[in-house]
Coordinates of C-alpha atoms (C1' of nucleotides) in Angstrom, one line a residue:
Chain A
M1 CA 6.7 14.0 -36.6
N2 CA 6.1 17.4 -34.9
I3 CA 5.0 17.5 -31.5
A4 CA 2.3 20.0 -30.1
T5 CA 2.3 21.6 -27.0
N6 CA -0.6 24.2 -26.8
L7 CA -0.9 26.4 -23.7
I8 CA -4.3 28.1 -23.2
L9 CA -5.0 31.1 -20.9
G10 CA -8.0 30.8 -19.1
D11 CA -10.8 29.0 -17.0
C12 CA -10.5 25.2 -18.0
K13 CA -14.3 25.1 -17.3
E14 CA -15.0 27.3 -20.6
E15 CA -11.6 26.6 -22.4
L16 CA -12.4 23.0 -22.2
K17 CA -15.4 23.2 -24.7
A18 CA -13.1 24.3 -27.9
L19 CA -11.7 20.8 -27.4
D20 CA -12.6 17.8 -29.7
D21 CA -14.6 15.0 -28.5
N22 CA -12.2 12.0 -27.9
S23 CA -9.2 13.5 -28.8
I24 CA -7.3 13.0 -25.6
D25 CA -5.4 9.9 -24.1
L26 CA -4.3 10.8 -20.8
I27 CA -5.4 13.6 -18.5
V28 CA -3.3 14.1 -15.2
T29 CA -3.6 17.0 -13.3
S30 CA -3.7 18.3 -9.6
P31 CA -6.3 20.8 -9.3
P32 CA -6.3 23.5 -6.5
Y33 CA -7.1 22.1 -3.2
A34 CA -9.8 23.7 -1.1
D35 CA -9.0 26.9 0.3
S36 CA -5.7 26.7 -1.1
R37 CA -4.3 29.4 -3.3
S38 CA -7.2 31.6 -2.7
K39 CA -5.6 34.5 -4.0
T40 CA -4.9 32.8 -7.4
Y41 CA -8.1 30.6 -7.8
G42 CA -10.8 32.3 -5.5
G43 CA -10.1 29.8 -2.7
I44 CA -12.7 26.9 -3.4
K45 CA -14.7 26.2 -0.4
P46 CA -14.7 22.8 1.0
D47 CA -18.6 22.2 1.3
K48 CA -18.6 23.7 -2.8
Y49 CA -16.0 21.8 -4.0
V50 CA -17.7 18.8 -5.6
E51 CA -20.2 21.1 -7.1
W52 CA -17.4 23.4 -8.6
F53 CA -15.7 20.4 -10.2
L54 CA -18.4 18.3 -11.7
P55 CA -19.0 20.9 -14.7
I56 CA -15.3 20.5 -15.6
S57 CA -15.0 16.7 -15.2
K58 CA -18.3 16.4 -17.5
E59 CA -15.9 18.1 -20.5
L60 CA -13.2 15.9 -19.5
H61 CA -15.3 13.0 -19.9
R62 CA -16.0 14.6 -23.5
V63 CA -12.6 15.0 -24.9
L64 CA -11.3 11.7 -23.4
K65 CA -10.6 9.0 -25.7
P66 CA -12.8 6.0 -24.4
V67 CA -9.6 3.8 -24.0
G68 CA -8.1 6.6 -21.9
T69 CA -7.3 7.6 -18.2
F70 CA -7.5 10.7 -16.1
I71 CA -5.3 10.8 -13.0
L72 CA -6.4 13.1 -10.3
N73 CA -3.9 14.1 -7.8
I74 CA -5.7 15.2 -4.4
K75 CA -5.8 15.3 -0.8
E76 CA -8.5 16.7 1.7
K77 CA -7.9 18.9 4.3
V78 CA -8.2 19.0 8.1
V79 CA -11.5 21.0 8.9
K80 CA -12.3 21.6 12.6
G81 CA -10.3 18.4 13.6
E82 CA -11.7 16.2 11.1
R83 CA -10.9 15.1 7.5
H84 CA -13.2 16.6 5.3
T85 CA -15.5 14.6 3.3
Y86 CA -15.3 16.4 -0.4
V87 CA -12.7 14.3 -1.8
I88 CA -14.6 11.0 -1.1
E89 CA -17.6 12.9 -1.9
L90 CA -16.0 13.6 -5.2
I91 CA -15.3 10.3 -6.0
L92 CA -19.1 9.1 -5.6
A93 CA -20.2 12.1 -7.8
L94 CA -17.8 11.4 -10.6
R95 CA -18.8 7.7 -10.6
K96 CA -22.4 8.9 -11.3
Q97 CA -21.1 11.4 -13.8
G98 CA -20.3 8.1 -15.8
W99 CA -16.6 7.8 -14.8
L100 CA -15.4 4.1 -13.7
W101 CA -13.3 4.8 -10.2
T102 CA -10.7 2.0 -11.2
E103 CA -8.0 2.4 -9.0
E104 CA -6.5 4.5 -6.1
F105 CA -2.8 5.2 -6.6
M106 CA -1.1 6.5 -3.2
W107 CA 1.7 9.2 -3.1
H108 CA 3.9 8.3 -0.1
K109 CA 5.9 11.5 0.5
K110 CA 9.3 11.4 1.6
N111 CA 9.6 14.8 2.6
S112 CA 6.3 16.0 4.5
Y113 CA 5.7 19.2 6.2
P114 CA 7.2 19.5 9.6
G115 CA 5.2 20.2 12.6
K116 CA 3.4 18.7 15.5
W117 CA 0.2 19.0 17.1
P118 CA -1.5 17.2 20.5
N119 CA -4.0 15.1 18.1
R120 CA -2.6 14.5 15.0
F121 CA 0.7 13.4 13.1
R122 CA 2.3 14.7 10.1
D123 CA 0.3 14.4 7.0
S124 CA 2.7 12.1 4.5
W125 CA 0.8 10.8 1.8
E126 CA -1.9 12.1 -1.0
R127 CA -4.7 10.6 -3.1
L128 CA -3.8 9.7 -7.2
L129 CA -7.3 8.5 -8.0
Q130 CA -7.4 6.8 -11.5
F131 CA -10.7 7.2 -13.3
N132 CA -11.7 5.7 -16.7
I133 CA -14.6 5.6 -19.2
N134 CA -14.2 1.9 -20.2
R135 CA -13.0 -1.1 -18.4
K136 CA -10.7 -1.8 -21.2
F137 CA -8.2 1.0 -21.5
N138 CA -4.4 1.3 -22.6
M139 CA -1.7 0.4 -20.5
Y140 CA 1.7 0.3 -20.8
Q141 CA 3.0 -1.3 -17.5
E142 CA 6.2 -2.2 -18.8
E143 CA 7.4 1.4 -19.4
V144 CA 7.7 1.6 -15.5
M145 CA 9.3 -1.1 -14.3
V146 CA 11.8 -0.6 -11.5
P147 CA 15.1 -1.9 -10.9
M148 CA 14.9 -5.0 -8.8
G149 CA 17.3 -4.2 -5.9
D150 CA 16.2 -3.5 -2.8
W151 CA 12.9 -5.4 -3.8
A152 CA 14.2 -8.5 -4.5
K153 CA 17.0 -8.7 -1.7
G154 CA 14.1 -8.0 1.0
R155 CA 11.1 -10.1 0.0
L156 CA 12.6 -12.9 -2.1
K157 CA 15.5 -13.9 -0.3
N158 CA 13.4 -14.4 2.9
L159 CA 11.2 -17.0 1.1
S160 CA 11.9 -20.0 2.9
E161 CA 12.1 -23.2 0.8
T162 CA 9.0 -24.1 2.4
D163 CA 7.5 -21.3 1.8
K164 CA 8.2 -21.9 -1.8
I165 CA 7.1 -25.6 -1.7
R166 CA 3.6 -24.7 0.1
D167 CA 3.0 -22.0 -2.3
T168 CA 3.9 -24.0 -5.5
S169 CA 1.6 -26.8 -4.7
K170 CA -0.9 -24.4 -3.2
V171 CA -1.4 -23.0 -6.8
G172 CA -0.5 -26.0 -8.8
S173 CA 2.2 -25.3 -11.1
G174 CA 2.0 -21.4 -11.3
F175 CA 3.5 -19.7 -8.2
G176 CA 6.7 -21.3 -7.6
K177 CA 7.8 -21.2 -11.4
N178 CA 6.9 -17.5 -11.0
V179 CA 9.1 -17.1 -8.2
S180 CA 12.1 -18.3 -9.7
N181 CA 11.4 -16.6 -13.0
W182 CA 11.3 -13.2 -10.8
L183 CA 14.7 -14.3 -9.0
T184 CA 16.2 -14.1 -12.6
R185 CA 14.7 -10.5 -13.7
D186 CA 16.3 -7.3 -12.8
K187 CA 13.3 -5.3 -13.0
A188 CA 9.7 -5.5 -11.4
Y189 CA 6.8 -3.9 -11.7
P190 CA 5.8 -1.5 -9.1
T191 CA 2.9 -1.3 -6.8
N192 CA 0.3 1.1 -6.6
V193 CA 2.0 3.1 -3.9
L194 CA 4.6 5.9 -5.2
H195 CA 7.3 6.6 -2.6
K196 CA 8.7 9.6 -3.6
A197 CA 9.5 13.2 -2.6
T198 CA 8.4 16.4 -3.5
E199 CA 10.6 18.8 -5.0
C200 CA 11.4 21.9 -3.1
N201 CA 13.2 23.9 -5.3
N202 CA 15.1 27.8 -4.6
K203 CA 13.3 28.8 -7.8
S204 CA 10.7 31.5 -8.7
H205 CA 7.9 29.2 -8.0
S206 CA 6.9 26.5 -5.7
A207 CA 6.4 23.0 -7.5
A208 CA 3.9 20.9 -5.4
F209 CA 3.7 19.0 -8.7
P210 CA 6.9 17.4 -9.0
E211 CA 8.2 16.1 -12.3
W212 CA 8.4 12.4 -11.6
L213 CA 4.5 12.5 -11.3
P214 CA 3.3 13.0 -14.6
E215 CA 6.6 11.5 -16.1
W216 CA 5.2 8.1 -14.6
F217 CA 1.6 8.1 -15.7
I218 CA 2.3 9.3 -19.1
K219 CA 5.0 6.4 -19.4
L220 CA 2.4 4.4 -18.1
F221 CA -0.9 5.3 -20.1
T222 CA 0.4 6.8 -23.4
Q223 CA 2.3 6.2 -26.3
K224 CA 4.5 8.5 -28.3
N225 CA 2.5 11.1 -30.1
D226 CA -0.4 10.7 -27.9
W227 CA -2.2 13.3 -26.6
V228 CA -1.6 14.6 -22.7
L229 CA -4.2 17.1 -21.2
D230 CA -3.6 18.8 -17.9
P231 CA -6.8 21.3 -17.4
F232 CA -4.7 23.0 -14.0
S233 CA -1.2 23.3 -15.8
G234 CA 0.1 25.9 -13.5
S235 CA 3.9 26.5 -14.4
G236 CA 3.5 23.7 -17.0
T237 CA 5.3 20.5 -15.3
T238 CA 3.0 17.7 -17.2
L239 CA 3.4 19.7 -20.6
H240 CA 7.3 20.0 -20.1
V241 CA 7.3 16.2 -19.0
A242 CA 5.0 15.4 -21.9
Q243 CA 7.3 17.4 -24.8
R244 CA 10.6 15.6 -23.3
L245 CA 8.5 12.5 -23.7
R246 CA 7.7 13.2 -27.3
R247 CA 3.9 13.5 -26.6
N248 CA 1.3 16.1 -27.7
S249 CA 0.0 18.0 -24.8
V250 CA -2.3 20.7 -24.1
G251 CA -2.6 22.9 -21.1
I252 CA -4.9 25.3 -19.6
E253 CA -4.0 27.9 -16.9
I254 CA -6.2 30.5 -15.2
L255 CA -3.3 32.7 -14.0
P256 CA -1.5 34.7 -16.6
K257 CA 1.6 34.7 -14.3
Y258 CA 2.1 30.8 -14.4
H259 CA 0.7 31.1 -18.2
M260 CA 3.8 32.7 -18.7
I261 CA 6.2 30.6 -17.0
A262 CA 4.7 27.9 -18.8
K263 CA 5.0 29.4 -22.2
E264 CA 8.7 30.2 -21.0
R265 CA 9.7 26.9 -20.3
V266 CA 8.0 25.4 -23.8
K267 CA 10.1 27.8 -26.0
L268 CA 12.7 27.1 -24.0
H269 CA 12.9 23.4 -24.7
Q270 CA 12.1 24.1 -28.3
R271 CA 14.8 26.0 -28.7
Q272 CA 17.3 23.3 -27.4
L273 CA 15.6 20.9 -29.8
L274 CA 16.7 23.4 -32.5
M275 CA 19.8 23.5 -31.1
A276 CA 20.5 19.9 -30.8
A277 CA 19.3 19.3 -34.5
Chain B
M1 CA -3.0 -4.9 39.5
N2 CA -4.9 -8.0 37.5
I3 CA -5.3 -7.6 33.6
A4 CA -8.5 -9.1 32.3
T5 CA -8.5 -10.6 28.9
N6 CA -12.3 -11.2 28.3
L7 CA -13.0 -13.7 24.9
I8 CA -16.6 -14.0 24.1
L9 CA -17.8 -16.5 21.4
G10 CA -20.6 -15.1 19.2
D11 CA -21.8 -12.3 16.8
C12 CA -20.6 -8.9 17.9
K13 CA -23.6 -7.5 16.8
E14 CA -25.4 -9.2 19.8
E15 CA -22.7 -9.8 22.2
L16 CA -21.6 -6.2 22.5
K17 CA -25.2 -5.4 24.1
A18 CA -23.9 -7.4 27.2
L19 CA -21.0 -4.4 27.5
D20 CA -21.3 -1.1 29.6
D21 CA -21.8 2.3 28.1
N22 CA -18.6 4.3 28.1
S23 CA -16.4 1.8 29.1
I24 CA -13.7 1.0 26.2
D25 CA -10.5 3.1 25.6
L26 CA -9.6 1.6 22.5
I27 CA -11.2 0.0 19.5
V28 CA -9.2 -1.5 16.7
T29 CA -10.3 -4.1 14.5
S30 CA -10.1 -5.5 11.3
P31 CA -13.7 -6.6 9.9
P32 CA -14.0 -9.1 7.1
Y33 CA -14.0 -7.4 3.9
A34 CA -16.9 -7.8 1.6
D35 CA -17.2 -11.3 0.4
S36 CA -14.4 -13.0 2.5
R37 CA -15.1 -15.3 5.0
S38 CA -18.3 -16.0 3.5
K39 CA -18.8 -19.0 5.6
T40 CA -18.5 -17.2 8.9
Y41 CA -20.4 -14.3 8.4
G42 CA -22.6 -15.1 5.5
G43 CA -20.2 -13.5 3.1
I44 CA -21.4 -9.9 3.1
K45 CA -22.2 -8.7 -0.2
P46 CA -20.2 -5.0 -0.9
D47 CA -23.4 -3.6 -1.7
K48 CA -24.6 -4.7 1.8
Y49 CA -21.6 -3.6 3.8
V50 CA -22.7 -0.5 5.3
E51 CA -26.3 -1.5 6.2
W52 CA -24.3 -4.7 7.9
F53 CA -21.9 -2.4 9.7
L54 CA -23.6 0.3 11.3
P55 CA -25.8 -1.6 13.7
I56 CA -22.3 -2.8 15.0
S57 CA -20.7 0.9 14.8
K58 CA -23.7 2.1 16.7
E59 CA -22.9 -0.3 19.9
L60 CA -19.4 0.7 19.2
H61 CA -20.3 4.3 19.6
R62 CA -22.1 3.4 23.0
V63 CA -19.5 1.3 24.7
L64 CA -16.2 3.8 23.7
K65 CA -15.3 6.5 26.2
P66 CA -15.7 10.2 25.0
V67 CA -12.1 10.2 24.6
G68 CA -11.6 6.9 23.1
T69 CA -10.6 6.0 19.8
F70 CA -11.6 3.4 17.2
I71 CA -9.4 2.3 14.6
L72 CA -10.6 0.2 11.5
N73 CA -8.6 -1.4 9.3
I74 CA -10.1 -1.9 6.1
K75 CA -9.6 -1.7 2.3
E76 CA -12.2 -2.0 -0.4
K77 CA -11.8 -4.9 -3.3
V78 CA -12.0 -4.5 -6.9
V79 CA -15.4 -5.6 -8.4
K80 CA -15.9 -5.7 -12.1
G81 CA -12.6 -3.7 -12.9
E82 CA -13.2 -0.8 -10.2
R83 CA -12.8 -0.1 -6.5
H84 CA -16.0 -0.8 -4.9
T85 CA -17.4 2.5 -3.2
Y86 CA -18.3 0.9 0.1
V87 CA -15.4 1.9 2.2
I88 CA -15.8 5.5 1.5
E89 CA -19.8 5.1 1.6
L90 CA -19.2 3.5 5.0
I91 CA -17.4 6.6 6.2
L92 CA -19.7 9.0 5.0
A93 CA -22.5 6.4 6.9
L94 CA -20.4 6.5 10.3
R95 CA -20.1 10.6 10.5
K96 CA -24.0 10.4 9.8
Q97 CA -24.2 8.1 13.2
G98 CA -22.1 10.6 15.1
W99 CA -18.5 9.5 14.6
L100 CA -15.9 12.0 13.9
W101 CA -13.5 11.1 10.8
T102 CA -10.3 12.2 12.4
E103 CA -7.6 10.8 10.2
E104 CA -6.9 8.0 7.7
F105 CA -3.8 6.6 8.3
M106 CA -2.4 4.7 5.5
W107 CA -0.5 1.2 5.9
H108 CA 2.3 1.2 3.0
K109 CA 3.0 -2.7 3.0
K110 CA 6.6 -3.2 2.4
N111 CA 6.4 -6.6 1.1
S112 CA 3.7 -8.0 -0.7
Y113 CA 3.8 -11.0 -3.2
P114 CA 4.8 -10.4 -6.8
G115 CA 1.7 -10.8 -9.5
K116 CA 0.5 -9.3 -12.6
W117 CA -2.7 -8.3 -14.1
P118 CA -3.3 -6.5 -17.5
N119 CA -4.8 -3.6 -15.9
R120 CA -3.7 -2.9 -12.6
F121 CA -0.8 -3.6 -10.3
R122 CA 0.1 -5.1 -6.8
D123 CA -2.2 -3.3 -4.2
S124 CA 0.4 -2.5 -1.6
W125 CA -1.6 -0.2 0.9
E126 CA -4.2 -0.3 3.1
R127 CA -6.8 2.2 4.8
L128 CA -6.4 2.7 9.0
L129 CA -9.6 5.0 9.8
Q130 CA -9.5 7.0 12.7
F131 CA -12.7 7.7 14.3
N132 CA -13.4 9.5 17.6
I133 CA -16.4 10.7 19.5
N134 CA -15.1 13.8 20.9
R135 CA -12.6 16.3 19.3
K136 CA -10.6 15.9 22.6
F137 CA -9.4 12.3 22.8
N138 CA -6.3 10.6 24.7
M139 CA -3.3 10.4 22.3
Y140 CA 0.3 9.7 23.7
Q141 CA 2.6 10.4 20.9
E142 CA 5.5 10.0 22.7
E143 CA 5.1 6.4 23.4
V144 CA 5.4 5.6 19.8
M145 CA 8.4 7.6 18.7
V146 CA 10.6 6.5 15.9
P147 CA 14.4 6.3 15.6
M148 CA 15.3 9.6 14.2
G149 CA 17.2 9.4 10.5
D150 CA 19.0 11.8 8.8
W151 CA 18.3 14.9 11.1
A152 CA 19.8 13.4 14.2
K153 CA 22.9 12.2 12.1
G154 CA 23.3 15.3 10.9
R155 CA 22.8 17.0 14.2
L156 CA 25.0 14.8 16.1
K157 CA 28.0 15.1 13.3
N158 CA 28.0 18.8 14.2
L159 CA 29.0 18.3 17.7
S160 CA 32.4 18.5 17.9
E161 CA 34.5 16.4 20.7
T162 CA 35.2 19.8 22.2
D163 CA 31.7 20.9 22.2
K164 CA 30.7 18.0 23.9
I165 CA 33.4 18.4 26.6
R166 CA 32.6 21.9 27.2
D167 CA 28.8 21.5 27.4
T168 CA 29.7 18.5 30.0
S169 CA 31.8 20.5 32.2
K170 CA 29.3 23.5 32.4
V171 CA 26.4 21.6 33.4
G172 CA 29.2 20.1 36.2
S173 CA 27.3 16.8 36.6
G174 CA 29.5 14.8 34.3
F175 CA 27.6 13.3 31.1
G176 CA 24.2 12.9 32.4
K177 CA 22.1 15.7 31.5
N178 CA 23.4 16.7 28.1
V179 CA 23.7 13.4 27.0
S180 CA 20.3 12.2 28.0
N181 CA 19.0 15.9 26.0
W182 CA 20.2 14.2 22.8
L183 CA 19.5 10.8 23.5
T184 CA 15.5 12.1 23.8
R185 CA 16.3 14.0 20.6
D186 CA 17.2 10.7 18.5
K187 CA 13.8 9.9 18.4
A188 CA 11.1 11.6 16.2
Y189 CA 7.3 11.5 15.6
P190 CA 6.1 9.1 13.3
T191 CA 3.7 10.5 10.0
N192 CA 0.6 9.0 9.4
V193 CA 2.3 6.5 6.9
L194 CA 3.0 3.0 8.7
H195 CA 5.9 1.4 6.4
K196 CA 5.5 -2.0 7.4
A197 CA 5.5 -5.2 6.2
T198 CA 2.8 -7.8 6.9
E199 CA 3.8 -10.9 9.1
C200 CA 4.3 -14.1 6.9
N201 CA 6.5 -15.6 9.3
N202 CA 4.7 -17.9 10.9
K203 CA 1.8 -20.4 12.3
S204 CA -1.2 -21.9 10.8
H205 CA -3.2 -19.1 9.1
S206 CA -1.8 -16.4 7.4
A207 CA -2.2 -13.1 9.7
A208 CA -3.6 -10.6 7.8
F209 CA -3.3 -8.6 11.0
P210 CA 0.2 -8.4 11.9
E211 CA 1.0 -7.8 15.8
W212 CA 2.7 -4.3 15.2
L213 CA -0.5 -3.1 14.0
P214 CA -2.7 -3.2 17.2
E215 CA 0.4 -2.9 19.2
W216 CA 1.2 0.9 17.9
F217 CA -2.4 1.5 18.2
I218 CA -2.6 0.9 21.6
K219 CA 0.5 2.4 22.4
L220 CA -0.7 5.6 21.0
F221 CA -4.1 5.6 22.4
T222 CA -4.1 3.9 25.8
Q223 CA -1.9 3.7 29.0
K224 CA -1.6 0.7 31.3
N225 CA -4.9 -0.7 32.7
D226 CA -7.1 0.9 30.2
W227 CA -9.5 -1.1 27.9
V228 CA -9.0 -2.3 24.6
L229 CA -12.2 -3.8 22.2
D230 CA -11.9 -6.1 19.1
P231 CA -14.8 -6.9 18.1
F232 CA -13.7 -9.3 15.2
S233 CA -10.9 -10.6 17.2
G234 CA -10.4 -13.6 15.1
S235 CA -7.1 -15.9 16.6
G236 CA -6.7 -13.0 19.1
T237 CA -3.9 -11.1 17.7
T238 CA -5.4 -7.6 19.4
L239 CA -6.0 -9.3 22.7
H240 CA -2.9 -11.1 22.6
V241 CA -1.0 -7.9 22.2
A242 CA -3.0 -5.8 25.0
Q243 CA -2.4 -8.5 27.3
R244 CA 1.2 -8.1 26.8
L245 CA 1.3 -4.6 27.5
R246 CA -0.7 -5.0 30.2
R247 CA -4.1 -3.4 29.1
N248 CA -7.6 -5.2 29.6
S249 CA -9.4 -6.5 26.8
V250 CA -12.2 -7.8 25.4
G251 CA -12.6 -9.6 22.2
I252 CA -15.6 -11.1 20.4
E253 CA -15.3 -14.2 17.7
I254 CA -18.3 -15.7 15.9
L255 CA -16.0 -18.8 14.7
P256 CA -15.4 -21.3 17.5
K257 CA -12.2 -22.6 15.7
Y258 CA -10.6 -19.1 15.9
H259 CA -12.1 -18.5 19.2
M260 CA -10.2 -21.7 20.7
I261 CA -7.1 -20.6 19.1
A262 CA -7.4 -17.2 21.0
K263 CA -8.3 -19.0 24.4
E264 CA -5.1 -20.9 23.8
R265 CA -2.8 -18.1 23.3
V266 CA -4.1 -16.1 26.0
K267 CA -3.9 -19.3 28.4
L268 CA -0.3 -19.9 27.1
H269 CA 0.5 -16.1 28.2
Q270 CA -1.4 -16.2 32.0
R271 CA 0.9 -19.6 32.4
Q272 CA 4.5 -17.8 31.4
L273 CA 3.4 -14.9 33.7
L274 CA 2.7 -17.4 36.5
M275 CA 5.9 -19.3 35.9
A276 CA 8.0 -15.9 35.7
A277 CA 6.3 -14.7 38.9
Chain C
dG1 C1' 36.3 20.0 -10.3
dT2 C1' 34.6 18.1 -5.8
dT3 C1' 32.5 17.8 -1.2
dC4 C1' 30.5 19.6 2.4
dC5 C1' 27.7 22.6 5.1
dG6 C1' 24.2 26.3 5.7
dC7 C1' 19.9 27.7 4.7
dA8 C1' 15.5 28.9 2.7
dT9 C1' 11.3 26.6 1.5
dG10 C1' 6.8 24.1 1.1
dA11 C1' -1.0 21.7 -1.4
dA12 C1' 0.4 21.7 6.6
dT13 C1' -2.1 22.1 11.4
dC14 C1' -3.4 24.4 15.8
dG15 C1' -4.8 27.7 18.6
dA16 C1' -4.6 32.4 19.8
dT17 C1' -6.0 36.9 18.5
dA18 C1' -8.4 40.6 16.2
dG19 C1' -12.8 42.4 13.1
Chain D
dA1 C1' -20.5 32.9 16.5
dC2 C1' -17.9 33.2 12.8
dT3 C1' -13.9 34.0 9.5
dA4 C1' -9.4 36.1 8.8
dT5 C1' -4.5 36.5 9.7
dC6 C1' -0.6 35.1 12.2
dG7 C1' 3.1 32.8 14.8
dA8 C1' 5.2 28.3 16.0
dT9 C1' 6.1 24.0 15.0
dT10 C1' 11.3 18.0 16.5
dC11 C1' 11.7 17.6 8.2
dA12 C1' 13.7 16.6 3.8
dT13 C1' 15.5 18.5 -0.2
dG14 C1' 18.1 21.3 -3.5
dC15 C1' 20.8 25.4 -4.4
dG16 C1' 24.8 28.6 -3.5
dG17 C1' 29.1 29.6 -1.5
dA18 C1' 33.0 28.0 1.1
dA19 C1' 36.8 24.9 1.9

DNA sequence: GTTCCGCATGAATCGATAG
DNA sequence: ACTATCGATTCATGCGGAA
C-alpha cells in the first residue's frame, strides 16, 4: 500500500479546515513557544498564548478520530523571575474545549542549556501533554518496550526476600508472581518519563524536535497506514519519521524556508525507496 | 548554640496561628494528596482540594520570611482516566494569594514498581513546586553541587603530567593551589530535575518522603540556625533532617500515631548528641 | 578504517544598556 | 516605566579533520 506524506504551506489555523472530520489517528507537535522564534512566527506573547492556540486546537479536535491522541510538547518560559502560567492555563482551556487531559509525560533532557544564575538552576525538562477525545483510545504499549538491562539490575535485584514475601502476601497471589515474571523477561514497559537528549546537529537548521520523540509516540499510538498530523511541522521531522514507519502523514508549516526543507526530505526518502525496490 | 526541634500535635490550619510573622526561612512539605489519608484529614476530595489548602497557605505566607522559600511536593491523581486539575488550579490560586511561582522542580523517580495498565504507563515523577514571596530570596547553590561527570573527566584527562608539574612549580607552593582549583571544578551545579530513588529500604511505614528530599532543599535554601517548617510533618522526616543539619524546625502533625513516632526520632537524636558530647 | 580531539551550537536566563 | 537587544554563562552532543 502506498503511504501519503502531504506537506502544506500555510497557517495551520486556516489550512486545517481542509482536512476531513475524524480522519487523523495521532497529532504530535511542538508549537512555537511563547516569545520564541519571533522572526518566523511573529512571537506570540505569553499573555496571548491561550487565546492564540484555542482556535487551532478546536480544528485539531474536529479532525482527530475519537480513538486518536493529541501530544503537545511545550514548556513555559520564565517571566520576571516566575514561571509563566500560560501552559497550565492552556490545559484548563483545552479541557473546557472538550479535550481530556489523560496524562503528562515528562521529557527529562540529558543535555540542557548551560548557564548559571543567582536564583535558578538550568532547566532540564519539558512537558509532553497527552490529550484525548475519549477515555478509550488506541495504545500499542508493546511497541515501545525497552530492554530490561539497567532497570532490572537496579530495581529487582535489590528486592530482598522479605520484600518479595511481604508484597506477595499483601496483594494475594498477584505481585510476587509478577515479580518472578518480570525477572525472566528481557523487555519492560517504559514509564511516563522520557530521559533523552536533544539532537544538536551541525547542520543548516536546528532540530529542537529530535526524531526519537515523534517516533516514540507514533509507535505507541498508531499502527501502519494510520494517519499522523503535525500542524507545526517545521523542517518535517514528524513526517519524516511517519514516512519511515509507514504511516500516512500531513504536515503544515507557515514558513516557506522550512516547508522547502521538509519537501526535500520527503522527496529524498521516496527516491531511496524507489532505489531499494 | 542550641537547636530547637518543636513538634506540635494538631491541625496545621489552627496550629500555624501560634507562629510568629516572618519567622520561617523554609517551608518544605508533602501534604496529603487528594483522597488519601481519608481517616486523618477527612479525605479531601479532589474538587475541594484548593479550597481546603488556601487557608493553610495563607498562614504559611504570613509566617515565612520575605527571603524565604516554600517547597510543595505534590502530584495529581488520575480520576476517571484523566489527570485531575487540582494541582494546576492550586498554582493559579496561590499566585492570586500573593505567592510567586518561581520554579517547578521535577522529581524523576529512579525506581518505581513494575505495573501495567491498558492505557497508561507507570507514573515515575512528581512535582516539587517552588513558591516565594519576593523575587529576591536566599539560595545557597554551592551547598548542593554534585560530582561532575564527563566534563571533569575530559578536562582532567587533558592535563598531562608535565602540565601539572609545570603549573605546580609556577605557583611555587607545592601542590596546594592548583589542585584545589581542580577539586572545586570537580563539582557542577545541578539542574531542576532531581533524579533520585524513593526510599524503600526501611521501617514501619512506606516513606513517601525520602530523606534526601528535605535535605536537598534545606541545604539549598537555608543556613545553620535558620528555621524550617513542615506543616504536614508525618513521622518527622523533615525535622529529623533539619536537626541533623543544625537547623531549627517546627513540625505539625494531626495524627497522634505519627506525632509519637516523630517525637521518638527527635528524642533519640538528642540522646545520641549527648552521648557524643 | 579507526579512534580521538576540537569546536560550534542550542525552545535558556539574567542583568545591563539603550531607545 | 516599559520594551528590545546584547553579552556572559561551570554542558552534552555530533560532526569533521587529524593522527
